[in-house]
Coordinates of C-alpha atoms and ligand atoms in Angstrom, one line a residue:
M1 CA 1.7 103.1 47.6
T2 CA 0.9 100.5 45.2
A3 CA -1.7 98.5 47.1
T4 CA -4.7 100.7 46.4
A5 CA -6.4 98.4 43.8
S6 CA -5.4 95.2 45.4
A7 CA -6.4 96.2 48.9
A8 CA -9.9 95.6 47.9
H9 CA -9.0 92.0 47.2
G10 CA -7.3 91.5 50.6
R11 CA -3.6 91.3 51.5
R12 CA -1.2 91.3 48.6
A13 CA 1.5 88.8 48.1
P14 CA 4.9 90.5 47.6
G15 CA 5.7 91.0 44.0
S16 CA 9.2 90.7 42.5
S17 CA 9.7 94.3 43.7
G18 CA 9.2 93.3 47.3
F19 CA 6.9 94.3 50.2
D20 CA 4.8 97.4 50.8
M21 CA 6.3 97.4 54.3
L22 CA 9.2 95.7 56.0
I23 CA 9.3 95.9 59.7
V24 CA 12.4 95.4 61.8
G25 CA 11.7 93.7 65.1
A26 CA 9.0 91.5 66.6
G27 CA 8.4 93.1 70.0
F28 CA 5.4 95.1 71.0
A29 CA 6.0 97.6 68.2
G30 CA 6.7 95.2 65.4
L31 CA 3.7 93.0 66.1
Y32 CA 1.2 95.8 66.3
M33 CA 2.7 97.4 63.1
L34 CA 2.3 94.1 61.3
H35 CA -1.3 93.8 62.5
R36 CA -2.1 97.4 61.2
A37 CA -0.3 96.8 57.9
R38 CA -2.4 93.7 57.3
G39 CA -5.5 95.7 58.1
M40 CA -4.5 98.2 55.4
G41 CA -4.1 95.5 52.9
L42 CA -0.4 95.9 52.6
S43 CA 2.1 93.1 51.9
A44 CA 4.3 93.2 55.0
R45 CA 7.0 91.1 56.6
V46 CA 8.7 91.4 60.0
I47 CA 12.4 90.5 60.3
E48 CA 13.5 89.5 63.8
V49 CA 17.0 88.4 64.9
A50 CA 15.6 86.3 67.9
S51 CA 14.0 82.9 67.4
D52 CA 10.6 84.1 68.6
V53 CA 8.5 87.2 69.3
G54 CA 8.9 89.4 72.4
G55 CA 11.6 91.9 71.8
T56 CA 12.9 93.3 75.1
W57 CA 11.0 90.6 76.9
W58 CA 12.6 87.9 74.8
W59 CA 16.1 89.0 75.7
N60 CA 15.9 90.3 79.2
R61 CA 15.4 87.0 81.1
Y62 CA 17.7 87.8 84.1
P63 CA 16.4 86.7 87.5
G64 CA 14.0 89.3 88.9
A65 CA 13.2 90.8 85.4
R66 CA 9.8 92.5 85.7
C67 CA 8.0 95.5 84.3
D68 CA 8.0 98.7 86.5
I69 CA 4.6 99.8 85.1
E70 CA 1.5 98.1 86.3
S71 CA 0.5 95.1 84.1
L72 CA -3.1 96.4 83.6
Q73 CA -1.5 99.5 82.0
Y74 CA 1.5 97.9 80.3
S75 CA -0.5 96.0 77.6
Y76 CA -2.1 96.6 74.3
S77 CA -5.4 98.6 74.1
W78 CA -6.2 97.8 70.4
D79 CA -7.9 94.5 71.0
E80 CA -10.8 94.9 73.4
D81 CA -11.6 91.2 73.6
L82 CA -7.9 90.5 74.5
Q83 CA -7.8 93.1 77.2
Q84 CA -11.0 91.7 78.7
E85 CA -9.9 88.1 78.4
W86 CA -6.3 88.2 79.4
T87 CA -5.6 87.6 83.1
W88 CA -2.6 89.3 84.7
T89 CA -1.7 87.7 87.9
E90 CA 0.5 90.3 89.6
R91 CA 0.5 94.1 90.0
F92 CA 3.9 94.2 88.2
A93 CA 4.2 91.4 85.6
T94 CA 7.3 89.2 85.5
Q95 CA 9.2 88.8 82.3
P96 CA 7.9 85.3 81.7
E97 CA 4.3 86.5 82.1
I98 CA 4.8 89.4 79.6
L99 CA 6.5 87.1 77.2
S100 CA 3.6 84.6 77.3
Y101 CA 1.2 87.6 76.7
I102 CA 3.1 88.6 73.6
R103 CA 3.2 85.0 72.4
H104 CA -0.5 84.8 72.9
V105 CA -1.1 87.9 70.8
A106 CA 1.1 86.4 68.1
E107 CA -1.0 83.3 68.1
R108 CA -4.4 85.0 68.5
H109 CA -3.7 87.2 65.4
D110 CA -1.7 84.5 63.5
L111 CA 1.2 86.9 63.2
R112 CA 4.1 84.5 63.0
R113 CA 3.4 83.5 59.5
D114 CA 4.6 86.9 58.3
I115 CA 7.7 86.9 60.5
T116 CA 11.2 85.7 59.5
F117 CA 13.1 84.8 62.7
E118 CA 16.8 84.4 63.4
T119 CA 17.6 86.9 60.7
R120 CA 19.2 90.3 61.1
V121 CA 18.6 93.3 58.9
D122 CA 22.2 94.2 58.0
A123 CA 21.7 97.1 55.6
A124 CA 19.1 99.2 53.8
E125 CA 19.6 101.5 50.9
W126 CA 17.1 104.0 49.5
D127 CA 16.7 103.3 45.8
E128 CA 15.9 106.8 44.6
D129 CA 14.6 105.9 41.2
A130 CA 12.4 103.1 42.3
A131 CA 11.4 105.0 45.5
R132 CA 11.9 102.0 47.7
W133 CA 14.3 100.5 50.2
S134 CA 16.6 97.7 49.1
V135 CA 17.2 95.7 52.3
T136 CA 20.0 93.2 52.9
L137 CA 19.3 90.4 55.4
S138 CA 21.9 88.4 57.3
S139 CA 20.8 85.4 55.2
G140 CA 22.2 87.1 52.2
E141 CA 18.7 87.7 50.8
Q142 CA 18.0 91.1 49.2
V143 CA 14.4 92.4 49.8
G144 CA 12.7 95.4 48.4
A145 CA 10.3 97.5 50.6
R146 CA 8.3 100.6 49.9
N147 CA 8.3 101.4 53.6
L148 CA 10.8 100.5 56.2
V149 CA 9.7 100.5 59.8
L150 CA 12.3 100.4 62.6
A151 CA 10.5 98.7 65.5
T152 CA 13.9 98.0 67.0
G153 CA 13.3 99.0 70.6
C154 CA 15.0 101.7 72.6
L155 CA 17.0 99.4 74.9
S156 CA 18.0 96.6 72.7
A157 CA 21.7 97.2 72.0
A158 CA 23.2 95.6 75.1
R159 CA 26.6 97.0 76.1
V160 CA 29.5 95.4 77.9
P161 CA 32.0 98.1 78.7
D162 CA 35.5 97.7 77.3
L163 CA 37.2 97.0 80.6
P164 CA 40.9 96.1 80.5
G165 CA 41.3 92.3 80.5
R166 CA 37.6 91.8 79.9
D167 CA 38.0 88.7 77.8
S168 CA 40.6 87.1 80.1
F169 CA 38.1 86.0 82.7
R170 CA 38.0 82.2 83.0
G171 CA 34.6 81.9 84.6
A172 CA 31.2 82.5 83.1
T173 CA 30.0 86.0 82.0
Y174 CA 26.5 87.2 81.4
H175 CA 24.7 90.4 80.3
T176 CA 21.3 91.1 81.8
G177 CA 20.0 92.1 78.4
D178 CA 21.2 88.9 76.7
W179 CA 20.4 86.2 79.3
P180 CA 20.7 82.5 78.6
H181 CA 17.4 80.9 77.8
E182 CA 18.1 77.9 79.9
G183 CA 18.6 80.1 83.0
V184 CA 21.6 80.2 85.2
D185 CA 22.1 78.3 88.5
F186 CA 24.3 80.4 90.9
A187 CA 23.9 78.0 93.8
G188 CA 27.3 77.6 95.6
K189 CA 28.9 80.2 93.3
T190 CA 30.7 83.4 94.0
V191 CA 29.2 86.1 91.7
A192 CA 30.1 89.6 90.7
V193 CA 27.4 92.0 89.5
I194 CA 28.8 95.1 87.7
G195 CA 26.3 97.9 87.5
A196 CA 23.4 99.0 89.7
G197 CA 20.8 100.5 87.3
S198 CA 17.3 99.1 86.9
S199 CA 18.4 95.7 85.7
G200 CA 21.1 95.3 88.5
I201 CA 18.6 96.5 91.1
Q202 CA 16.1 93.8 90.0
A203 CA 18.7 91.0 89.6
I204 CA 20.8 91.6 92.8
P205 CA 18.2 90.4 95.4
E206 CA 17.5 87.3 93.3
I207 CA 21.1 86.4 92.7
A208 CA 21.9 87.0 96.4
R209 CA 19.3 84.4 97.4
Q210 CA 21.0 81.8 95.2
A211 CA 24.7 82.5 95.3
A212 CA 27.3 81.6 98.0
H213 CA 28.5 85.1 97.8
L214 CA 27.6 88.2 95.7
T215 CA 29.8 91.2 95.3
V216 CA 28.1 94.2 93.7
F217 CA 30.4 96.7 91.9
Q218 CA 28.7 100.0 91.9
R219 CA 30.0 103.2 90.3
T220 CA 27.0 105.5 90.7
P221 CA 24.2 104.7 93.1
N222 CA 20.6 105.0 91.8
F223 CA 17.4 106.0 93.6
S224 CA 15.1 103.1 94.0
V225 CA 11.6 102.9 95.4
P226 CA 9.9 99.7 96.6
A227 CA 7.5 98.0 94.1
R228 CA 5.3 96.5 96.8
N229 CA 4.4 94.0 94.2
Q230 CA 1.4 91.7 95.0
P231 CA -1.1 89.3 93.4
L232 CA -3.8 91.2 91.6
D233 CA -7.1 91.4 93.4
D234 CA -10.3 90.6 91.5
N235 CA -12.1 93.7 92.4
Y236 CA -9.2 95.9 91.3
V237 CA -9.0 94.1 88.0
H238 CA -12.7 94.3 87.5
G239 CA -12.5 98.1 88.2
W240 CA -10.0 98.4 85.4
K241 CA -11.7 96.1 82.9
S242 CA -15.1 97.7 83.4
R243 CA -13.6 101.1 82.4
Y244 CA -10.8 100.1 80.1
P245 CA -11.6 102.2 77.0
E246 CA -12.0 105.3 79.2
L247 CA -8.9 104.6 81.2
R248 CA -6.8 103.9 78.1
R249 CA -8.0 107.2 76.6
Q250 CA -7.0 109.0 79.8
A251 CA -3.5 107.4 79.8
R252 CA -3.1 108.5 76.2
E253 CA -4.5 112.0 76.3
E254 CA -4.2 113.3 79.9
T255 CA -0.9 112.1 81.3
R256 CA 2.7 113.1 81.0
S257 CA 4.0 109.5 81.0
G258 CA 1.2 107.4 79.4
T259 CA 0.5 105.8 82.8
I260 CA -2.2 106.8 85.2
Y261 CA -0.8 107.7 88.6
D262 CA -2.2 109.5 91.5
F263 CA -2.0 113.0 90.1
P264 CA -0.4 115.8 92.1
E265 CA -2.2 119.0 92.5
R266 CA 0.5 121.1 94.1
G267 CA 4.2 121.7 94.3
A268 CA 6.4 120.3 97.1
L269 CA 7.3 123.8 98.2
E270 CA 3.6 124.7 98.6
A271 CA 3.3 122.0 101.2
S272 CA 4.6 122.1 104.8
A273 CA 7.4 119.7 105.9
E274 CA 4.9 117.5 107.6
E275 CA 2.6 117.4 104.6
R276 CA 5.5 116.5 102.3
E277 CA 6.6 113.8 104.6
R278 CA 3.0 112.4 104.7
E279 CA 2.7 112.5 100.9
Y280 CA 6.1 110.8 100.3
R281 CA 5.4 108.2 103.0
W282 CA 2.0 107.0 101.7
R283 CA 3.4 106.8 98.2
W284 CA 6.5 104.9 99.4
E285 CA 4.2 102.5 101.3
K286 CA 1.9 102.1 98.2
G287 CA 5.0 101.3 96.1
G288 CA 5.9 101.8 92.5
A289 CA 6.9 104.8 90.4
N290 CA 3.8 106.6 91.7
F291 CA 6.3 108.1 94.1
M292 CA 7.8 110.4 91.5
H293 CA 4.4 112.0 91.0
A294 CA 4.1 113.2 94.6
F295 CA 4.2 116.8 93.6
N296 CA 4.0 118.6 90.3
D297 CA 7.4 120.5 90.6
L298 CA 9.7 117.6 91.3
V299 CA 11.4 117.6 87.9
I300 CA 11.3 121.4 87.6
S301 CA 12.6 122.8 90.9
E302 CA 15.9 121.8 92.4
E303 CA 14.6 122.7 95.9
A304 CA 11.4 120.7 95.5
N305 CA 13.4 117.8 94.1
A306 CA 15.8 117.8 97.0
T307 CA 13.0 117.1 99.4
A308 CA 12.1 113.9 97.6
A309 CA 15.8 112.9 97.3
A310 CA 16.3 113.5 101.0
F311 CA 13.3 111.3 101.8
V312 CA 14.6 108.4 99.8
R313 CA 18.1 108.8 101.3
D314 CA 16.6 108.6 104.8
R315 CA 14.8 105.4 103.9
I316 CA 18.1 103.9 102.6
R317 CA 19.9 104.8 105.8
E318 CA 17.0 103.3 107.8
I319 CA 17.0 100.0 105.9
V320 CA 20.7 99.3 105.4
K321 CA 22.4 98.5 108.7
D322 CA 26.0 99.1 107.9
P323 CA 26.5 102.9 107.8
A324 CA 29.3 102.8 105.2
T325 CA 27.3 100.6 102.9
A326 CA 24.2 102.9 103.3
A327 CA 26.3 106.0 102.6
A328 CA 27.7 104.4 99.4
L329 CA 24.1 103.5 98.3
C330 CA 22.8 107.1 98.8
P331 CA 22.9 109.0 95.5
S332 CA 24.0 112.6 95.9
S333 CA 25.5 113.6 92.5
Y334 CA 22.3 114.3 90.6
P335 CA 18.7 115.2 91.3
I336 CA 16.3 112.3 91.9
F337 CA 14.1 111.4 88.8
T338 CA 16.8 112.7 86.3
K339 CA 17.9 109.1 85.8
R340 CA 15.1 106.6 85.4
I341 CA 13.7 105.8 88.9
C342 CA 14.2 102.2 89.8
V343 CA 11.5 100.1 91.3
D344 CA 12.7 97.2 93.4
D345 CA 11.8 94.2 95.4
N346 CA 13.9 94.2 98.6
Y347 CA 16.9 95.8 97.0
Y348 CA 18.4 97.8 99.9
A349 CA 17.7 95.1 102.5
T350 CA 19.7 92.7 100.4
Y351 CA 22.8 94.5 101.6
N352 CA 22.1 93.3 105.1
R353 CA 22.6 89.7 104.1
P354 CA 25.9 88.2 105.2
N355 CA 26.6 86.9 101.7
V356 CA 26.5 90.3 100.0
T357 CA 29.2 92.9 99.7
L358 CA 29.0 96.3 98.0
V359 CA 32.2 97.6 96.4
N360 CA 32.1 101.4 95.9
L361 CA 34.0 102.0 92.7
R362 CA 34.2 105.7 93.4
E363 CA 36.5 104.8 96.3
T364 CA 38.3 101.8 94.9
P365 CA 38.0 102.1 91.1
L366 CA 37.8 99.0 88.9
D367 CA 41.3 98.5 87.4
A368 CA 40.8 95.3 85.3
I369 CA 39.1 92.0 84.8
E370 CA 41.5 89.2 85.4
P371 CA 41.3 85.4 84.9
G372 CA 40.3 85.0 88.5
G373 CA 37.9 87.9 89.0
V374 CA 37.6 91.7 89.3
R375 CA 40.5 93.8 90.4
T376 CA 40.0 97.2 92.0
S377 CA 42.6 99.5 93.4
A378 CA 42.0 97.7 96.7
G379 CA 42.8 94.2 95.4
L380 CA 41.4 91.2 93.5
H381 CA 37.8 90.0 94.2
E382 CA 37.8 86.4 93.1
V383 CA 34.6 85.2 91.6
D384 CA 33.2 82.3 89.6
A385 CA 30.9 84.4 87.4
I386 CA 30.5 88.0 86.3
V387 CA 27.1 89.5 85.5
Y388 CA 27.3 92.7 83.5
A389 CA 24.2 94.8 84.3
T390 CA 25.8 97.6 82.4
G391 CA 22.9 98.7 80.2
F392 CA 22.4 99.6 76.6
D393 CA 23.4 101.9 73.8
A394 CA 19.9 103.4 74.4
M395 CA 17.5 104.9 71.8
T396 CA 20.0 105.1 68.9
G397 CA 22.2 102.0 69.2
A398 CA 19.8 99.5 67.5
I399 CA 19.1 102.0 64.7
T400 CA 22.7 102.9 63.9
S401 CA 23.8 99.2 64.1
I402 CA 22.0 98.8 60.7
D403 CA 23.9 100.3 57.7
I404 CA 21.0 102.5 56.5
R405 CA 21.7 104.8 53.6
G406 CA 19.2 107.4 52.6
K407 CA 19.1 109.9 49.8
G408 CA 22.5 110.5 48.2
G409 CA 23.9 107.6 50.2
R410 CA 24.0 109.5 53.5
T411 CA 24.1 107.3 56.6
I412 CA 22.3 107.8 59.9
P413 CA 25.5 108.1 61.9
E414 CA 26.5 110.9 59.5
K415 CA 23.2 112.7 60.0
W416 CA 23.4 112.2 63.7
K417 CA 27.0 113.1 64.3
D418 CA 26.0 115.9 66.6
G419 CA 23.1 114.0 68.2
P420 CA 19.9 112.3 66.9
R421 CA 17.5 114.3 64.8
A422 CA 14.1 113.1 63.7
Y423 CA 10.9 115.0 63.0
L424 CA 8.5 114.1 65.8
G425 CA 11.0 111.4 66.8
L426 CA 9.5 109.4 63.9
M427 CA 10.8 110.4 60.5
L428 CA 14.3 111.5 59.3
E429 CA 14.8 114.2 56.7
G430 CA 16.8 112.6 53.8
F431 CA 15.4 109.1 54.6
P432 CA 12.0 108.8 52.8
N433 CA 9.5 106.1 53.9
L434 CA 11.7 105.3 56.9
F435 CA 9.9 105.3 60.3
A436 CA 11.4 104.9 63.7
V437 CA 8.8 103.6 66.2
T438 CA 9.5 105.5 69.5
G439 CA 12.6 107.1 68.0
P440 CA 14.7 109.8 69.6
G441 CA 12.7 113.0 70.0
S442 CA 9.5 111.1 71.0
P443 CA 8.3 110.2 74.5
S444 CA 9.5 106.6 74.3
V445 CA 11.6 105.8 77.4
L446 CA 10.0 108.6 79.4
S447 CA 6.6 106.9 78.9
N448 CA 4.7 103.7 79.1
M449 CA 6.2 102.2 76.0
V450 CA 3.1 100.3 74.9
V451 CA 1.1 103.5 74.9
S452 CA 3.8 105.3 72.8
I453 CA 4.2 102.4 70.5
E454 CA 0.5 102.3 69.7
Q455 CA 0.4 106.0 69.0
H456 CA 3.4 105.8 66.7
V457 CA 2.2 102.8 64.8
D458 CA -1.2 104.4 64.4
L459 CA 0.4 107.6 63.1
I460 CA 2.7 105.6 60.7
S461 CA -0.4 103.9 59.4
R462 CA -2.1 107.2 58.8
I463 CA 1.0 108.6 57.0
V464 CA 1.1 105.5 54.7
E465 CA -2.6 105.8 54.0
E466 CA -2.2 109.5 53.2
A467 CA 0.7 108.7 50.8
R468 CA -1.5 106.1 49.2
A469 CA -4.5 108.5 48.9
R470 CA -2.2 111.1 47.2
G471 CA -0.6 108.6 45.0
A472 CA 2.7 109.6 46.5
A473 CA 5.5 107.1 46.2
A474 CA 7.5 108.7 49.0
V475 CA 7.0 110.8 52.1
E476 CA 9.8 112.5 54.0
A477 CA 10.3 114.8 56.9
D478 CA 11.0 118.4 56.0
R479 CA 14.3 119.8 57.1
A480 CA 13.0 122.9 58.7
A481 CA 10.3 121.0 60.5
E482 CA 12.8 118.6 61.8
D483 CA 15.1 121.4 63.0
A484 CA 12.2 123.1 64.8
W485 CA 11.2 119.8 66.4
V486 CA 14.7 119.0 67.7
A487 CA 14.9 122.5 69.1
H488 CA 11.6 122.1 70.8
V489 CA 12.6 118.7 72.4
N490 CA 15.7 120.4 73.8
E491 CA 13.7 123.4 75.0
V492 CA 11.2 121.2 76.9
A493 CA 14.1 119.2 78.5
A494 CA 16.0 122.3 79.3
A495 CA 13.0 123.7 81.3
T496 CA 13.4 120.6 83.6
L497 CA 16.2 119.1 85.7
L498 CA 16.4 116.1 83.4
P499 CA 19.6 117.1 81.5
K500 CA 21.4 117.5 84.9
A501 CA 22.3 113.9 85.2
A502 CA 24.9 112.0 83.1
S503 CA 22.2 109.5 82.2
W504 CA 21.6 107.2 79.2
Y505 CA 18.8 109.6 78.3
M506 CA 21.7 112.0 77.4
G507 CA 23.8 109.3 75.8
A508 CA 26.3 109.7 78.6
N509 CA 26.9 106.0 79.2
I510 CA 28.5 105.5 75.7
P511 CA 32.0 106.9 75.2
G512 CA 32.0 109.4 72.4
K513 CA 28.2 109.6 72.0
P514 CA 27.0 113.2 71.7
R515 CA 25.4 114.5 74.8
V516 CA 21.9 115.4 73.7
F517 CA 18.7 114.8 75.7
M518 CA 17.0 112.2 73.5
P519 CA 13.4 111.5 74.7
Y520 CA 10.6 114.0 74.6
L521 CA 8.9 114.8 77.9
G522 CA 5.1 114.6 77.7
V523 CA 2.9 112.0 76.2
S524 CA -0.3 114.0 76.0
T525 CA 1.5 117.2 74.7
Y526 CA 3.4 115.1 72.2
R527 CA 0.2 113.6 70.9
E528 CA -1.3 117.0 70.6
A529 CA 1.8 118.2 68.6
C530 CA 1.4 115.2 66.2
E531 CA -2.3 115.9 65.8
A532 CA -1.7 119.6 65.2
A533 CA 0.8 118.8 62.4
V534 CA -1.7 116.4 60.7
A535 CA -4.5 118.9 61.0
D536 CA -2.3 121.7 59.6
G537 CA -2.1 119.9 56.3
W538 CA 0.5 117.4 57.3
R539 CA 2.9 120.1 58.3
G540 CA 6.5 118.9 58.2
F541 CA 5.8 115.9 55.9
R542 CA 6.7 116.1 52.3
F543 CA 4.7 113.8 50.1
A544 CA 6.3 113.3 46.7
D545 CA 5.0 111.5 43.7
R546 CA 7.1 108.9 41.9
A547 CA 8.3 111.4 39.3
A548 CA 9.2 113.9 41.9
A549 CA 11.1 111.2 43.9
S550 CA 13.1 110.4 40.8
A551 CA 13.8 114.1 40.1
D552 CA 15.0 114.5 43.7
A553 CA 17.2 111.5 43.2
R554 CA 18.8 112.9 40.1
A555 CA 19.3 116.3 41.8
A556 CA 20.9 114.6 44.8
A557 CA 23.2 112.6 42.5
R558 CA 24.3 115.7 40.8
A559 CA 25.0 117.6 44.1
Ligands
NA7_601 P1 21.6 101.3 83.1 O1 20.5 102.0 83.8 O2 22.3 102.1 82.0 O3 22.6 100.9 84.3 C1 23.9 100.5 83.9 C2 24.7 100.3 85.2 O4 26.0 99.8 84.8 C3 25.0 101.7 85.9 O5 25.0 101.4 87.3 C4 26.4 102.0 85.4 O6 27.1 102.9 86.3 C5 27.0 100.7 85.3 N1 28.2 100.7 84.5 C6 28.2 100.9 83.1 N2 29.5 100.9 82.7 C7 30.3 100.6 83.8 C8 31.7 100.5 84.0 N3 32.5 100.6 83.0 N4 32.1 100.2 85.3 C9 31.2 100.1 86.3 N5 29.9 100.2 86.1 C10 29.4 100.5 84.9 O7 21.1 99.9 82.5 P2 20.0 98.9 83.0 O8 20.0 97.7 82.2 O9 20.1 98.7 84.5 O10 18.6 99.7 82.8 C11 18.3 100.2 81.5 C12 16.8 100.4 81.4 O11 16.3 99.1 81.0 C13 16.0 100.7 82.6 O12 16.0 102.1 82.8 C14 14.7 100.2 82.2 O13 14.0 101.0 81.4 C15 15.0 98.9 81.5 P3 27.1 104.5 86.0 O14 25.7 105.0 86.3 O15 27.4 104.6 84.5 O16 28.2 105.0 86.9

């Protein structure tokens, strides 16, 4: 790093050679990274394609959009005054409330002055001699950066499937992950929703309340549990706020998911049938993803897992009056919890409404989109609007959409042709000074994202500090350490049922994407692994001085 001397004099202005750190994305990750970079005295800039801060919560404005982690836990822990002062109103915060929280953070810490909005990072090339990234923005500007931080989010590359005739539809089309800011009025309209994942499951009850008729096109049913959302009670909030530092520590260091749930002490198969039913029942009534922590063997043992799946299927059949619709809504082709569990507000009961129809695409496949609507093998469903709730190119899509070229001009898609590889899910061998916040191979989407983001940003800050202390111009993941980590991520996943579903965790929703289990299961164990690597002399990180970086470059050029 070059900021050692000037750090004493406060934050540096970028010189002609650019910034100490360029950060891509102004969501939870990018904003905290900017705050930390400033704290280290680095010159830093955030590039954001949207017109304001918020990331996921800026884009996903579909009706019913809400976090499925409790608001008191899905928030920053690094500003004690903020966490004491901020008032969450509901157990599960709505998208507008989370967005106003993020905006408040941006104002409170005066972050916007270092963010360039409405600008995309198109490309980044590692300049081996100068040991810095040369970054091309959509504005045509070329910016130099010693460190490049991808705070691009795991679920930010929205995906509309390439259905035959897709562009011939004459009505309005929407994607849940790219929703119009002015909102959409479905009153009096006939609407199709394609997709029944978390986003569809949140949007469907809301759209059903507005539309004249809603037809849901479902290919694979998902398991969903009721949120039982409610206004937050003052005593409950006080209980959290009075113990916040300790509870945040517990979430970071003692949980599998970065969220504190009622922790199971035994396996489902150790309990009697009545005890299991009681356990599932109270968690179902309490609401939220707490349900998936009923027993400690639910993602390990198929037999244990089947008991939870059967409980949820029983509830679906109990709620949904039409037996054929209930049967179509009951997932049976994969174990529960191997796809992200959905948390809903009145989802299954929505199918009892006279203005809602479920089309089971397994029975009558979707043939084409036509000017008038959606055609399945059973005929044309005429609609005024189509909502694609069809998900994202998860975890890697936002990274590979930037033309990033590392040492020797190698691209990330070339490096990842057999699946994503990153040391600790954070750094890529061959791509010095490049950091992926919550990248593939880290807990990311299997965790409370804010907890994982904070840990990664803190770790990146420590790596940058270490490089600075050593006078190293570049730091890079070691190939052998990266290989070992990727093998470990797979081993951990393979010891569970998680790879058994064709999920977006596996890249299975994107045609041609390699099927590799991408996230790492275990927030506390992951943190321990990171800390062990640091304590072991920064095992797996190769710090180079500027001369060595240039020598590496010349060697790569000769190779
Ligand atoms: P998901 O969970 O990927 O769900 C996408 C849904 O779209 C799912 O039901 C898919 O069915 C369906 N889909 C995708 N392509 C098609 C085609 N071609 N035809 C019919 N149906 C299709 O995305 P979400 O946005 O709901 O949730 C993503 C995450 O965002 C969520 O977990 C939260 O973390 C926030 P399939 O299962 O592929 O049969």
